[in-house]
Amino acid sequence: MNLPMKNLNRILLLVVLAGFVFSINSSAQMRRIVSPEVHKDKTVTFRFSAPNAINVELSGQFLSENLSMSKDSTGVWSVTSQPIVPDIYPYHFVVDGKQVADPNNVDIFPNERFKNSLVDIPGDEPLIHSLQNVPHGKISYRYYKSNTLDLVRRLVIYTPPGYSKSDAKEYPVLYLIHGMTDTEETWYKVGRMNFILDNLIAQGKAEPMIVVMPYANPYPDLQKHNKDVEVDFLATDHFTNELLDEIIPFIENNYNVVAESSSRAIAGFSLGGRQTLAAGLGHPDVFNYVCTFSPAIFEDELEDNFKNVYASTDRIKENLKLMWLSVGKEDGLYDASVEFVKLLEEKGIENENLFSEGGHTWMNCRLYLSTIAPKLFK
């Protein structure tokens, strides 16, 4: 059948319009999936579209056990939590046994092993890590050539409000280290260190400082380049050497900083806490402030570290202005941290500590950072 050209054009137009309307309806349906939806009473509704799934559960660090989700007629699964204590929490869905991040949530936990999403439960009053109406610092992504590793490496850098390279003012520096399988972005995107520093500086509680967040994992990049390389995930010498020989010189050549040990601090979480102790206590003439959060240390190695990794007790006591340790009472690393504090006291090394509630979490990391920041560079 031969259709007149006019009718053919009409048919083509109708097909195009039908596709356009279908696209709009599909997009509208996607936009209707709001997850997470935080309610005024601190309960949260989570939603996930999976029409063909058999079972979907919600898992989160605000839960003692997974919550079963219910599916509606459109294939969207949902569940509403009990009221949640204000903070930022990682969560994910378990879809027929597989862990899945929330596709409707742009806030993703940067990590090389698991993929979690983040839900932010605001307080009735702004929390220290909340975005507030104060002057804000700047987050920059920088790259440097590591001659130690023959690799191009990554840094995330916080410069405080008012910082200008053209200004003569110089700033102290905090080197802030992430945990195992986290990345250089985790202190920024999960720890919200920039908001914590913005708020503390605005309140006059912390000195304006530059914060350097390097990529500090046990060198998977190195393994990619040389598959014969054996990596000890608890060894600290690679990172210490790179920090001293590459990262610190890069910062001091490119930023307005006070290049003195009294204006350098180092802090880290978990494996980053172990690296902090190795670099900080190993070189107290470089870092006068050493702050470790839930450090990955173990009771059978503590004395050995003082013999083979850390500087002499006399050098530590002569140089250190602050030795600070924090850990959660439910953390698997709690016992070793307690023993480490005892050993510090036996050696006459002054230290401050915080044994908080909770476990090995980034909720505690935000607490620890907000506690130590006012103690630095005083």
Tab-separated table of C-alpha atoms in Angstrom:
chain	number	residue	atom	x	y	z
A	1	MET	CA	0.000	0.000	0.000
A	2	ASN	CA	1.388	3.382	-0.998
A	3	LEU	CA	0.627	6.157	1.494
A	4	PRO	CA	0.599	9.796	0.454
A	5	MET	CA	3.699	11.630	1.653
A	6	LYS	CA	1.544	13.856	3.879
A	7	ASN	CA	0.109	10.814	5.737
A	8	LEU	CA	3.537	9.229	6.062
A	9	ASN	CA	4.899	12.379	7.648
A	10	ARG	CA	1.990	12.411	10.094
A	11	ILE	CA	2.643	8.802	11.063
A	12	LEU	CA	6.316	9.504	11.596
A	13	LEU	CA	5.443	12.546	13.708
A	14	LEU	CA	3.068	10.462	15.844
A	15	VAL	CA	5.771	7.821	16.372
A	16	VAL	CA	8.238	10.499	17.452
A	17	LEU	CA	5.700	12.092	19.809
A	18	ALA	CA	4.765	8.711	21.267
A	19	GLY	CA	8.432	8.017	21.982
A	20	PHE	CA	8.826	11.451	23.508
A	21	VAL	CA	5.789	10.960	25.770
A	22	PHE	CA	7.048	7.498	26.780
A	23	SER	CA	10.438	9.003	27.596
A	24	ILE	CA	8.820	11.722	29.709
A	25	ASN	CA	6.666	9.187	31.567
A	26	SER	CA	9.669	6.906	32.147
A	27	SER	CA	11.766	9.808	33.411
A	28	ALA	CA	8.935	10.962	35.653
A	29	GLN	CA	8.640	7.468	37.077
A	30	MET	CA	12.389	7.401	37.778
A	31	ARG	CA	12.228	10.806	39.427
A	32	ARG	CA	9.485	9.629	41.740
A	33	ILE	CA	11.906	7.183	43.409
A	34	VAL	CA	13.239	9.297	46.260
A	35	SER	CA	15.830	7.506	48.366
A	36	PRO	CA	16.763	8.128	51.036
A	37	GLU	CA	13.892	10.325	52.236
A	38	VAL	CA	14.712	11.789	55.652
A	39	HIS	CA	11.644	12.753	57.684
A	40	LYS	CA	11.347	15.403	60.394
A	41	ASP	CA	11.070	12.763	63.114
A	42	LYS	CA	14.511	11.338	62.053
A	43	THR	CA	12.974	8.254	60.485
A	44	VAL	CA	14.128	7.532	56.947
A	45	THR	CA	12.408	5.828	54.028
A	46	PHE	CA	14.653	3.904	51.639
A	47	ARG	CA	13.486	2.795	48.176
A	48	PHE	CA	14.944	0.564	45.484
A	49	SER	CA	13.472	-0.441	42.121
A	50	ALA	CA	13.925	-4.139	41.401
A	51	PRO	CA	10.753	-5.648	39.830
A	52	ASN	CA	12.326	-9.065	39.328
A	53	ALA	CA	14.074	-9.391	42.688
A	54	ILE	CA	12.918	-12.066	45.137
A	55	ASN	CA	14.236	-10.481	48.331
A	56	VAL	CA	15.622	-7.036	49.168
A	57	GLU	CA	16.976	-5.904	52.528
A	58	LEU	CA	18.416	-2.681	53.930
A	59	SER	CA	21.782	-2.832	55.696
A	60	GLY	CA	23.256	0.182	57.490
A	61	GLN	CA	25.525	1.154	60.365
A	62	PHE	CA	22.504	2.629	62.127
A	63	LEU	CA	20.959	-0.881	62.313
A	64	SER	CA	21.710	-3.833	64.542
A	65	GLU	CA	20.360	-6.176	61.840
A	66	ASN	CA	19.120	-5.894	58.261
A	67	LEU	CA	15.584	-4.676	57.620
A	68	SER	CA	13.367	-6.547	55.153
A	69	MET	CA	11.882	-4.340	52.431
A	70	SER	CA	8.429	-4.647	50.826
A	71	LYS	CA	7.674	-4.492	47.087
A	72	ASP	CA	4.782	-2.489	45.663
A	73	SER	CA	2.859	-3.061	42.418
A	74	THR	CA	5.427	-1.107	40.372
A	75	GLY	CA	8.363	-3.198	41.567
A	76	VAL	CA	9.727	-0.594	43.988
A	77	TRP	CA	10.914	-1.983	47.342
A	78	SER	CA	10.784	0.250	50.412
A	79	VAL	CA	11.188	0.339	54.164
A	80	THR	CA	11.042	3.087	56.800
A	81	SER	CA	13.488	2.977	59.694
A	82	GLN	CA	13.002	3.823	63.327
A	83	PRO	CA	14.278	7.315	64.329
A	84	ILE	CA	18.037	7.502	63.765
A	85	VAL	CA	20.509	9.437	65.916
A	86	PRO	CA	21.690	12.438	63.837
A	87	ASP	CA	24.929	11.712	61.987
A	88	ILE	CA	26.116	10.477	58.581
A	89	TYR	CA	25.835	6.716	58.048
A	90	PRO	CA	26.858	4.274	55.306
A	91	TYR	CA	24.172	1.888	54.040
A	92	HIS	CA	23.431	-0.430	51.129
A	93	PHE	CA	20.784	-2.799	49.814
A	94	VAL	CA	21.119	-6.582	49.769
A	95	VAL	CA	19.373	-7.708	46.590
A	96	ASP	CA	18.991	-11.493	46.420
A	97	GLY	CA	22.185	-11.798	48.448
A	98	LYS	CA	24.237	-9.187	46.579
A	99	GLN	CA	25.353	-5.860	48.054
A	100	VAL	CA	24.157	-2.883	45.987
A	101	ALA	CA	24.594	0.865	46.527
A	102	ASP	CA	21.524	3.085	46.282
A	103	PRO	CA	21.250	4.151	42.594
A	104	ASN	CA	18.997	7.069	43.540
A	105	ASN	CA	21.563	8.599	45.898
A	106	VAL	CA	24.565	10.533	44.589
A	107	ASP	CA	26.367	10.401	47.967
A	108	ILE	CA	28.657	7.380	47.606
A	109	PHE	CA	31.230	6.161	50.127
A	110	PRO	CA	34.652	6.188	48.373
A	111	ASN	CA	36.137	2.746	48.980
A	112	GLU	CA	38.002	0.181	46.888
A	113	ARG	CA	36.362	-2.902	48.384
A	114	PHE	CA	32.708	-2.122	49.106
A	115	LYS	CA	30.225	0.313	47.602
A	116	ASN	CA	28.002	1.979	50.185
A	117	SER	CA	25.762	5.005	49.971
A	118	LEU	CA	25.535	7.712	52.639
A	119	VAL	CA	22.525	9.074	54.515
A	120	ASP	CA	22.834	12.333	56.440
A	121	ILE	CA	20.488	12.701	59.424
A	122	PRO	CA	20.560	16.391	60.457
A	123	GLY	CA	20.426	17.419	64.086
A	124	ASP	CA	17.925	19.840	65.569
A	125	GLU	CA	20.953	22.105	65.920
A	126	PRO	CA	23.689	21.981	63.241
A	127	LEU	CA	26.262	19.264	63.892
A	128	ILE	CA	29.954	20.107	63.689
A	129	HIS	CA	30.228	18.382	60.287
A	130	SER	CA	27.146	20.118	58.864
A	131	LEU	CA	27.221	22.714	56.110
A	132	GLN	CA	26.751	26.019	57.920
A	133	ASN	CA	26.627	29.698	56.979
A	134	VAL	CA	30.316	30.390	57.620
A	135	PRO	CA	33.301	31.196	55.377
A	136	HIS	CA	34.356	28.062	53.529
A	137	GLY	CA	37.709	26.675	52.572
A	138	LYS	CA	38.533	25.118	49.220
A	139	ILE	CA	39.006	21.490	48.214
A	140	SER	CA	41.525	20.871	45.419
A	141	TYR	CA	42.582	17.717	43.606
A	142	ARG	CA	46.320	17.656	42.912
A	143	TYR	CA	48.724	15.212	41.289
A	144	TYR	CA	52.442	14.779	41.808
A	145	LYS	CA	55.162	12.553	40.417
A	146	SER	CA	56.454	10.119	43.011
A	147	ASN	CA	60.047	9.301	42.173
A	148	THR	CA	60.044	6.863	45.080
A	149	LEU	CA	57.414	4.711	43.358
A	150	ASP	CA	57.824	5.920	39.761
A	151	LEU	CA	54.095	6.672	39.697
A	152	VAL	CA	51.839	9.701	39.378
A	153	ARG	CA	49.988	9.948	42.675
A	154	ARG	CA	46.877	11.744	43.928
A	155	LEU	CA	46.204	14.238	46.727
A	156	VAL	CA	43.107	16.001	48.006
A	157	ILE	CA	43.977	19.296	49.684
A	158	TYR	CA	41.925	21.607	51.895
A	159	THR	CA	42.960	25.246	52.062
A	160	PRO	CA	41.230	27.356	54.736
A	161	PRO	CA	38.975	30.365	54.142
A	162	GLY	CA	41.017	33.333	52.927
A	163	TYR	CA	43.954	31.280	51.682
A	164	SER	CA	45.709	32.775	48.680
A	165	LYS	CA	48.932	31.666	47.051
A	166	SER	CA	49.711	35.322	46.343
A	167	ASP	CA	49.322	36.221	50.019
A	168	ALA	CA	52.401	36.163	52.246
A	169	LYS	CA	50.538	34.482	55.116
A	170	GLU	CA	51.826	30.965	55.874
A	171	TYR	CA	49.830	28.127	57.396
A	172	PRO	CA	50.476	24.977	59.440
A	173	VAL	CA	49.689	21.626	57.809
A	174	LEU	CA	47.780	18.556	58.956
A	175	TYR	CA	48.515	15.376	56.999
A	176	LEU	CA	45.306	13.340	57.297
A	177	ILE	CA	45.392	9.631	56.371
A	178	HIS	CA	42.470	7.370	55.442
A	179	GLY	CA	41.884	3.723	56.388
A	180	MET	CA	42.553	0.529	54.465
A	181	THR	CA	40.601	0.306	51.156
A	182	ASP	CA	39.409	3.892	51.600
A	183	THR	CA	40.796	6.547	49.256
A	184	GLU	CA	42.151	10.072	49.332
A	185	GLU	CA	38.535	11.274	49.005
A	186	THR	CA	37.130	9.518	52.079
A	187	TRP	CA	38.070	12.100	54.703
A	188	TYR	CA	36.457	14.721	52.489
A	189	LYS	CA	33.313	12.941	51.278
A	190	VAL	CA	32.598	10.798	54.368
A	191	GLY	CA	34.569	12.511	57.120
A	192	ARG	CA	33.352	15.946	55.981
A	193	MET	CA	36.647	17.318	57.242
A	194	ASN	CA	36.198	20.517	55.242
A	195	PHE	CA	32.954	21.428	57.034
A	196	ILE	CA	34.434	20.431	60.399
A	197	LEU	CA	37.412	22.746	59.852
A	198	ASP	CA	35.254	25.525	58.378
A	199	ASN	CA	33.003	25.482	61.441
A	200	LEU	CA	35.768	25.210	64.041
A	201	ILE	CA	37.789	27.993	62.403
A	202	ALA	CA	34.690	30.227	62.226
A	203	GLN	CA	34.053	29.567	65.931
A	204	GLY	CA	37.631	30.498	66.775
A	205	LYS	CA	38.282	26.996	68.134
A	206	ALA	CA	40.831	25.833	65.541
A	207	GLU	CA	43.760	27.499	63.849
A	208	PRO	CA	43.393	28.019	60.085
A	209	MET	CA	45.372	25.173	58.558
A	210	ILE	CA	46.010	23.348	55.310
A	211	VAL	CA	44.942	19.688	55.325
A	212	VAL	CA	46.628	17.216	52.985
A	213	MET	CA	44.866	13.924	52.241
A	214	PRO	CA	47.124	11.561	50.277
A	215	TYR	CA	46.272	8.217	48.733
A	216	ALA	CA	47.843	5.892	51.292
A	217	ASN	CA	46.674	2.362	50.535
A	218	PRO	CA	49.330	-0.383	50.435
A	219	TYR	CA	50.198	0.407	46.873
A	220	PRO	CA	47.871	-1.515	44.582
A	221	ASP	CA	49.106	0.868	41.863
A	222	LEU	CA	52.573	-0.509	42.415
A	223	GLN	CA	51.277	-4.059	42.002
A	224	LYS	CA	49.528	-3.082	38.760
A	225	HIS	CA	52.850	-1.929	37.328
A	226	ASN	CA	54.792	-4.928	38.623
A	227	LYS	CA	52.791	-8.045	39.370
A	228	ASP	CA	55.829	-9.647	41.039
A	229	VAL	CA	55.817	-7.056	43.829
A	230	GLU	CA	54.828	-8.517	47.189
A	231	VAL	CA	52.953	-6.025	49.351
A	232	ASP	CA	52.787	-6.368	53.124
A	233	PHE	CA	49.542	-4.621	53.972
A	234	LEU	CA	50.779	-3.772	57.460
A	235	ALA	CA	54.193	-2.495	56.386
A	236	THR	CA	54.635	1.238	56.732
A	237	ASP	CA	58.005	2.017	55.159
A	238	HIS	CA	56.683	2.707	51.626
A	239	PHE	CA	54.223	5.290	52.869
A	240	THR	CA	56.649	6.904	55.339
A	241	ASN	CA	59.291	7.295	52.627
A	242	GLU	CA	56.803	8.713	50.134
A	243	LEU	CA	55.400	11.116	52.717
A	244	LEU	CA	58.800	12.445	53.747
A	245	ASP	CA	60.501	12.437	50.348
A	246	GLU	CA	57.623	13.300	47.993
A	247	ILE	CA	54.456	14.619	49.600
A	248	ILE	CA	55.862	17.072	52.130
A	249	PRO	CA	58.275	18.627	49.588
A	250	PHE	CA	55.418	18.929	47.057
A	251	ILE	CA	53.259	20.763	49.593
A	252	GLU	CA	56.040	23.028	50.812
A	253	ASN	CA	57.034	23.925	47.239
A	254	ASN	CA	53.482	24.674	46.090
A	255	TYR	CA	51.650	26.116	49.108
A	256	ASN	CA	52.240	28.869	51.641
A	257	VAL	CA	53.133	26.770	54.666
A	258	VAL	CA	55.330	27.025	57.723
A	259	ALA	CA	58.038	24.453	56.957
A	260	GLU	CA	58.776	23.579	60.570
A	261	SER	CA	58.006	20.537	62.708
A	262	SER	CA	56.030	22.687	65.130
A	263	SER	CA	53.639	23.456	62.267
A	264	ARG	CA	53.234	19.877	61.037
A	265	ALA	CA	50.712	17.370	62.369
A	266	ILE	CA	49.787	13.890	61.205
A	267	ALA	CA	46.602	11.967	61.958
A	268	GLY	CA	45.014	8.834	60.539
A	269	PHE	CA	42.324	6.182	60.919
A	270	SER	CA	42.785	2.401	61.120
A	271	LEU	CA	45.641	1.456	58.770
A	272	GLY	CA	46.123	5.201	58.414
A	273	GLY	CA	46.469	5.296	62.213
A	274	ARG	CA	49.214	2.686	61.997
A	275	GLN	CA	50.919	4.710	59.262
A	276	THR	CA	50.522	7.827	61.402
A	277	LEU	CA	52.358	6.225	64.317
A	278	ALA	CA	55.146	4.929	62.088
A	279	ALA	CA	55.727	8.275	60.368
A	280	GLY	CA	54.966	10.462	63.380
A	281	LEU	CA	56.665	8.583	66.197
A	282	GLY	CA	59.360	7.481	63.758
A	283	HIS	CA	60.112	11.112	62.887
A	284	PRO	CA	59.062	13.362	65.803
A	285	ASP	CA	61.524	15.953	64.506
A	286	VAL	CA	59.258	16.243	61.411
A	287	PHE	CA	55.843	16.010	63.096
A	288	ASN	CA	55.340	17.557	66.528
A	289	TYR	CA	51.677	16.478	66.637
A	290	VAL	CA	50.729	12.797	66.259
A	291	CYS	CA	47.059	11.787	66.483
A	292	THR	CA	45.911	8.240	65.810
A	293	PHE	CA	42.307	7.041	65.451
A	294	SER	CA	41.596	3.322	66.030
A	295	PRO	CA	45.100	2.424	64.849
A	296	ALA	CA	45.694	-0.995	63.268
A	297	ILE	CA	48.249	-2.092	65.844
A	298	PHE	CA	48.425	-5.396	67.696
A	299	GLU	CA	49.512	-6.317	71.188
A	300	ASP	CA	52.281	-8.740	70.148
A	301	GLU	CA	54.143	-6.063	68.151
A	302	LEU	CA	53.917	-2.990	70.358
A	303	GLU	CA	57.315	-3.237	72.047
A	304	ASP	CA	58.937	-4.305	68.782
A	305	ASN	CA	57.644	-1.172	67.065
A	306	PHE	CA	59.420	0.971	69.636
A	307	LYS	CA	62.646	-0.902	68.880
A	308	ASN	CA	62.473	-1.071	65.088
A	309	VAL	CA	59.948	1.480	63.744
A	310	TYR	CA	59.664	4.419	66.136
A	311	ALA	CA	62.361	6.844	67.220
A	312	SER	CA	63.998	6.579	70.619
A	313	THR	CA	61.902	7.437	73.630
A	314	ASP	CA	64.164	10.395	74.369
A	315	ARG	CA	63.690	11.835	70.854
A	316	ILE	CA	59.937	11.389	71.082
A	317	LYS	CA	59.720	13.107	74.461
A	318	GLU	CA	62.022	15.910	73.333
A	319	ASN	CA	60.055	16.775	70.175
A	320	LEU	CA	56.416	15.772	70.589
A	321	LYS	CA	53.932	18.476	71.544
A	322	LEU	CA	50.902	16.152	71.368
A	323	MET	CA	50.495	12.381	71.289
A	324	TRP	CA	46.769	11.586	71.033
A	325	LEU	CA	44.991	8.253	70.659
A	326	SER	CA	41.298	7.522	70.276
A	327	VAL	CA	39.319	4.322	69.802
A	328	GLY	CA	35.778	3.053	70.267
A	329	LYS	CA	35.081	0.691	73.147
A	330	GLU	CA	33.366	-1.724	70.745
A	331	ASP	CA	36.226	-1.566	68.230
A	332	GLY	CA	38.174	-4.784	67.586
A	333	LEU	CA	41.349	-2.702	67.999
A	334	TYR	CA	40.343	-1.401	71.430
A	335	ASP	CA	42.430	-3.827	73.537
A	336	ALA	CA	45.623	-3.181	71.600
A	337	SER	CA	45.068	0.582	71.874
A	338	VAL	CA	44.653	0.303	75.647
A	339	GLU	CA	47.907	-1.667	75.858
A	340	PHE	CA	49.634	0.894	73.663
A	341	VAL	CA	48.584	3.710	76.000
A	342	LYS	CA	49.938	1.719	78.957
A	343	LEU	CA	53.238	1.304	77.122
A	344	LEU	CA	53.430	5.030	76.407
A	345	GLU	CA	52.914	5.737	80.094
A	346	GLU	CA	55.551	3.182	81.103
A	347	LYS	CA	58.024	4.931	78.829
A	348	GLY	CA	57.111	8.326	80.264
A	349	ILE	CA	55.645	9.631	76.993
A	350	GLU	CA	52.863	12.103	77.734
A	351	ASN	CA	49.680	11.357	75.845
A	352	GLU	CA	46.011	12.225	75.657
A	353	ASN	CA	43.314	9.769	74.690
A	354	LEU	CA	39.623	9.376	74.091
A	355	PHE	CA	37.910	6.015	74.555
A	356	SER	CA	34.547	6.676	72.963
A	357	GLU	CA	31.415	4.629	72.533
A	358	GLY	CA	30.866	2.722	69.290
A	359	GLY	CA	33.136	0.777	67.001
A	360	HIS	CA	35.391	1.088	63.963
A	361	THR	CA	33.288	3.695	62.190
A	362	TRP	CA	33.521	6.982	60.367
A	363	MET	CA	30.963	8.359	62.795
A	364	ASN	CA	33.732	8.113	65.386
A	365	CYS	CA	36.293	9.532	62.942
A	366	ARG	CA	34.326	12.764	62.656
A	367	LEU	CA	34.184	12.942	66.450
A	368	TYR	CA	37.919	12.367	66.746
A	369	LEU	CA	38.873	14.951	64.117
A	370	SER	CA	36.595	17.588	65.642
A	371	THR	CA	38.204	16.855	69.038
A	372	ILE	CA	41.857	17.035	67.999
A	373	ALA	CA	41.667	19.952	65.536
A	374	PRO	CA	41.393	22.571	68.344
A	375	LYS	CA	44.494	21.041	69.994
A	376	LEU	CA	46.796	21.533	66.998
A	377	PHE	CA	49.329	24.305	66.491
A	378	LYS	CA	48.581	26.070	69.765
